[in-house]
PDB file of C-alpha atoms in Angstrom:
ATOM      1  CA  UNK A   1      50.674 259.244 109.477  1.00  0.00           C
ATOM      2  CA  UNK A   2      47.000 258.929 110.423  1.00  0.00           C
ATOM      3  CA  UNK A   3      47.308 261.529 113.138  1.00  0.00           C
ATOM      4  CA  UNK A   4      48.972 264.033 110.804  1.00  0.00           C
ATOM      5  CA  UNK A   5      46.126 263.647 108.333  1.00  0.00           C
ATOM      6  CA  UNK A   6      48.296 262.030 105.681  1.00  0.00           C
ATOM      7  CA  UNK A   7      47.478 258.621 104.164  1.00  0.00           C
ATOM      8  CA  UNK A   8      50.252 256.049 104.225  1.00  0.00           C
ATOM      9  CA  UNK A   9      51.341 255.002 100.758  1.00  0.00           C
ATOM     10  CA  UNK A  10      52.002 251.424 101.904  1.00  0.00           C
ATOM     11  CA  UNK A  11      48.613 250.453 103.304  1.00  0.00           C
ATOM     12  CA  UNK A  12      46.403 253.197 101.803  1.00  0.00           C
ATOM     13  CA  UNK A  13      44.459 253.753 105.041  1.00  0.00           C
ATOM     14  CA  UNK A  14      42.911 257.141 105.648  1.00  0.00           C
ATOM     15  CA  UNK A  15      42.348 256.957 109.403  1.00  0.00           C
ATOM     16  CA  UNK A  16      42.911 254.921 112.524  1.00  0.00           C
ATOM     17  CA  UNK A  17      39.200 254.098 112.551  1.00  0.00           C
ATOM     18  CA  UNK A  18      39.494 252.583 109.084  1.00  0.00           C
ATOM     19  CA  UNK A  19      42.432 250.482 110.279  1.00  0.00           C
ATOM     20  CA  UNK A  20      40.443 249.287 113.293  1.00  0.00           C
ATOM     21  CA  UNK A  21      37.495 248.430 111.046  1.00  0.00           C
ATOM     22  CA  UNK A  22      39.692 246.422 108.689  1.00  0.00           C
ATOM     23  CA  UNK A  23      41.206 244.525 111.622  1.00  0.00           C
ATOM     24  CA  UNK A  24      37.724 243.755 113.014  1.00  0.00           C
ATOM     25  CA  UNK A  25      36.559 242.476 109.619  1.00  0.00           C
ATOM     26  CA  UNK A  26      39.667 240.299 109.298  1.00  0.00           C
ATOM     27  CA  UNK A  27      39.186 238.892 112.815  1.00  0.00           C
ATOM     28  CA  UNK A  28      35.545 238.089 112.016  1.00  0.00           C
ATOM     29  CA  UNK A  29      36.625 236.291 108.840  1.00  0.00           C
ATOM     30  CA  UNK A  30      39.224 234.315 110.787  1.00  0.00           C
ATOM     31  CA  UNK A  31      36.623 233.290 113.399  1.00  0.00           C
ATOM     32  CA  UNK A  32      34.259 232.181 110.631  1.00  0.00           C
ATOM     33  CA  UNK A  33      36.975 230.047 109.049  1.00  0.00           C
ATOM     34  CA  UNK A  34      37.928 228.591 112.445  1.00  0.00           C
ATOM     35  CA  UNK A  35      34.302 227.594 113.040  1.00  0.00           C
ATOM     36  CA  UNK A  36      34.192 225.971 109.611  1.00  0.00           C
ATOM     37  CA  UNK A  37      37.421 224.092 110.308  1.00  0.00           C
ATOM     38  CA  UNK A  38      36.070 222.864 113.667  1.00  0.00           C
ATOM     39  CA  UNK A  39      32.901 221.617 111.986  1.00  0.00           C
ATOM     40  CA  UNK A  40      34.932 219.741 109.378  1.00  0.00           C
ATOM     41  CA  UNK A  41      37.130 218.220 112.097  1.00  0.00           C
ATOM     42  CA  UNK A  42      33.974 216.918 113.779  1.00  0.00           C
ATOM     43  CA  UNK A  43      32.787 215.409 110.491  1.00  0.00           C
ATOM     44  CA  UNK A  44      36.166 213.721 109.999  1.00  0.00           C
ATOM     45  CA  UNK A  45      36.016 212.356 113.535  1.00  0.00           C
ATOM     46  CA  UNK A  46      32.541 210.958 112.861  1.00  0.00           C
ATOM     47  CA  UNK A  47      33.701 209.367 109.591  1.00  0.00           C
ATOM     48  CA  UNK A  48      36.699 207.786 111.305  1.00  0.00           C
ATOM     49  CA  UNK A  49      34.386 206.391 113.960  1.00  0.00           C
ATOM     50  CA  UNK A  50      32.142 204.904 111.249  1.00  0.00           C
ATOM     51  CA  UNK A  51      35.083 203.166 109.568  1.00  0.00           C
ATOM     52  CA  UNK A  52      35.774 201.278 112.804  1.00  0.00           C
ATOM     53  CA  UNK A  53      32.218 199.948 113.037  1.00  0.00           C
ATOM     54  CA  UNK A  54      31.591 196.223 112.810  1.00  0.00           C
ATOM     55  CA  UNK A  55      29.341 194.778 110.131  1.00  0.00           C
ATOM     56  CA  UNK A  56      26.416 194.384 112.518  1.00  0.00           C
ATOM     57  CA  UNK A  57      26.813 197.983 113.720  1.00  0.00           C
ATOM     58  CA  UNK A  58      26.782 199.171 110.113  1.00  0.00           C
ATOM     59  CA  UNK A  59      23.652 197.130 109.433  1.00  0.00           C
ATOM     60  CA  UNK A  60      21.958 198.563 112.533  1.00  0.00           C
ATOM     61  CA  UNK A  61      22.940 202.057 111.448  1.00  0.00           C
ATOM     62  CA  UNK A  62      21.553 201.451 107.944  1.00  0.00           C
ATOM     63  CA  UNK A  63      18.291 200.094 109.356  1.00  0.00           C
ATOM     64  CA  UNK A  64      17.979 203.118 111.633  1.00  0.00           C
ATOM     65  CA  UNK A  65      18.471 205.429 108.644  1.00  0.00           C
ATOM     66  CA  UNK A  66      15.917 203.535 106.547  1.00  0.00           C
ATOM     67  CA  UNK A  67      13.351 203.588 109.358  1.00  0.00           C
ATOM     68  CA  UNK A  68      13.910 207.296 109.824  1.00  0.00           C
ATOM     69  CA  UNK A  69      13.482 207.919 106.084  1.00  0.00           C
ATOM     70  CA  UNK A  70      10.257 205.950 105.793  1.00  0.00           C
ATOM     71  CA  UNK A  71       8.822 207.359 109.020  1.00  0.00           C
ATOM     72  CA  UNK A  72       9.369 210.834 107.590  1.00  0.00           C
ATOM     73  CA  UNK A  73       7.782 209.811 104.269  1.00  0.00           C
ATOM     74  CA  UNK A  74       4.739 208.468 106.139  1.00  0.00           C
ATOM     75  CA  UNK A  75       4.568 211.641 108.215  1.00  0.00           C
ATOM     76  CA  UNK A  76       4.641 213.769 105.052  1.00  0.00           C
ATOM     77  CA  UNK A  77       1.947 211.607 103.472  1.00  0.00           C
ATOM     78  CA  UNK A  78      -0.371 211.921 106.486  1.00  0.00           C
ATOM     79  CA  UNK A  79       0.327 215.657 106.662  1.00  0.00           C
ATOM     80  CA  UNK A  80      -0.506 216.127 102.948  1.00  0.00           C
ATOM     81  CA  UNK A  81      -3.648 214.021 103.354  1.00  0.00           C
ATOM     82  CA  UNK A  82      -4.757 216.185 106.267  1.00  0.00           C
ATOM     83  CA  UNK A  83      -4.130 219.342 104.275  1.00  0.00           C
ATOM     84  CA  UNK A  84      -5.988 218.037 101.239  1.00  0.00           C
ATOM     85  CA  UNK A  85      -8.944 216.918 103.326  1.00  0.00           C
ATOM     86  CA  UNK A  86      -9.096 220.260 105.127  1.00  0.00           C
ATOM     87  CA  UNK A  87      -8.881 222.059 101.772  1.00  0.00           C
ATOM     88  CA  UNK A  88     -11.753 219.997 100.327  1.00  0.00           C
ATOM     89  CA  UNK A  89     -13.936 220.361 103.408  1.00  0.00           C
ATOM     90  CA  UNK A  90     -13.150 224.052 103.909  1.00  0.00           C
ATOM     91  CA  UNK A  91     -11.728 223.457 107.382  1.00  0.00           C
ATOM     92  CA  UNK A  92      -9.258 225.729 109.113  1.00  0.00           C
ATOM     93  CA  UNK A  93      -5.833 224.527 110.295  1.00  0.00           C
ATOM     94  CA  UNK A  94      -4.657 227.149 112.802  1.00  0.00           C
ATOM     95  CA  UNK A  95      -1.801 224.862 113.969  1.00  0.00           C
ATOM     96  CA  UNK A  96      -0.363 224.699 110.441  1.00  0.00           C
ATOM     97  CA  UNK A  97       2.241 227.456 110.633  1.00  0.00           C
ATOM     98  CA  UNK A  98       1.855 230.676 112.618  1.00  0.00           C
ATOM     99  CA  UNK A  99      -1.916 231.297 112.738  1.00  0.00           C
ATOM    100  CA  UNK A 100      -2.386 228.814 109.879  1.00  0.00           C
ATOM    101  CA  UNK A 101      -0.298 230.840 107.412  1.00  0.00           C
ATOM    102  CA  UNK A 102       1.422 227.730 106.014  1.00  0.00           C
ATOM    103  CA  UNK A 103      -1.974 226.151 105.245  1.00  0.00           C
ATOM    104  CA  UNK A 104      -3.259 229.329 103.604  1.00  0.00           C
ATOM    105  CA  UNK A 105      -0.110 229.442 101.460  1.00  0.00           C
ATOM    106  CA  UNK A 106      -0.600 225.746 100.610  1.00  0.00           C
ATOM    107  CA  UNK A 107      -4.209 226.386  99.556  1.00  0.00           C
ATOM    108  CA  UNK A 108      -3.158 229.201  97.247  1.00  0.00           C
ATOM    109  CA  UNK A 109      -0.256 227.320  95.567  1.00  0.00           C
ATOM    110  CA  UNK A 110      -2.273 225.806  92.733  1.00  0.00           C
ATOM    111  CA  UNK A 111      -4.093 228.990  91.825  1.00  0.00           C
TER     112      UNK A 111
END
C-alpha cells in the first residue's frame, strides 16, 4: 500500500503522488491525441467537400491557388530586392524584424 510505505508489486508505484502524476501525464497524452484526431477529421471533411465540387469550382479553386502562389513569389522578389538595395546603399530597415534584426541577420549571411 502507498500509505503503509510499501510499493505495490503490480504497478510498481512508490507513492500516491507518483500515481497522480502518471494519471495526469496519461490524460495529457489522451488530450493531445484527441486534438490530433479532431484535426484529421476536419481535413477529411474538407477533402470530402472538395470531391463534391463541380469542374468550374475546381478550376476556380486552382486559379485561386495559382494566384496566391505567384503573388507570394512576387512579394518575396520585391522583398529581396528591397533588402539587396538597402544592403548596397547602406540603408537601415528597422521594420525588417524586431528592430531590424532580420535585416542584420540577412546582411551577415554571406560572410
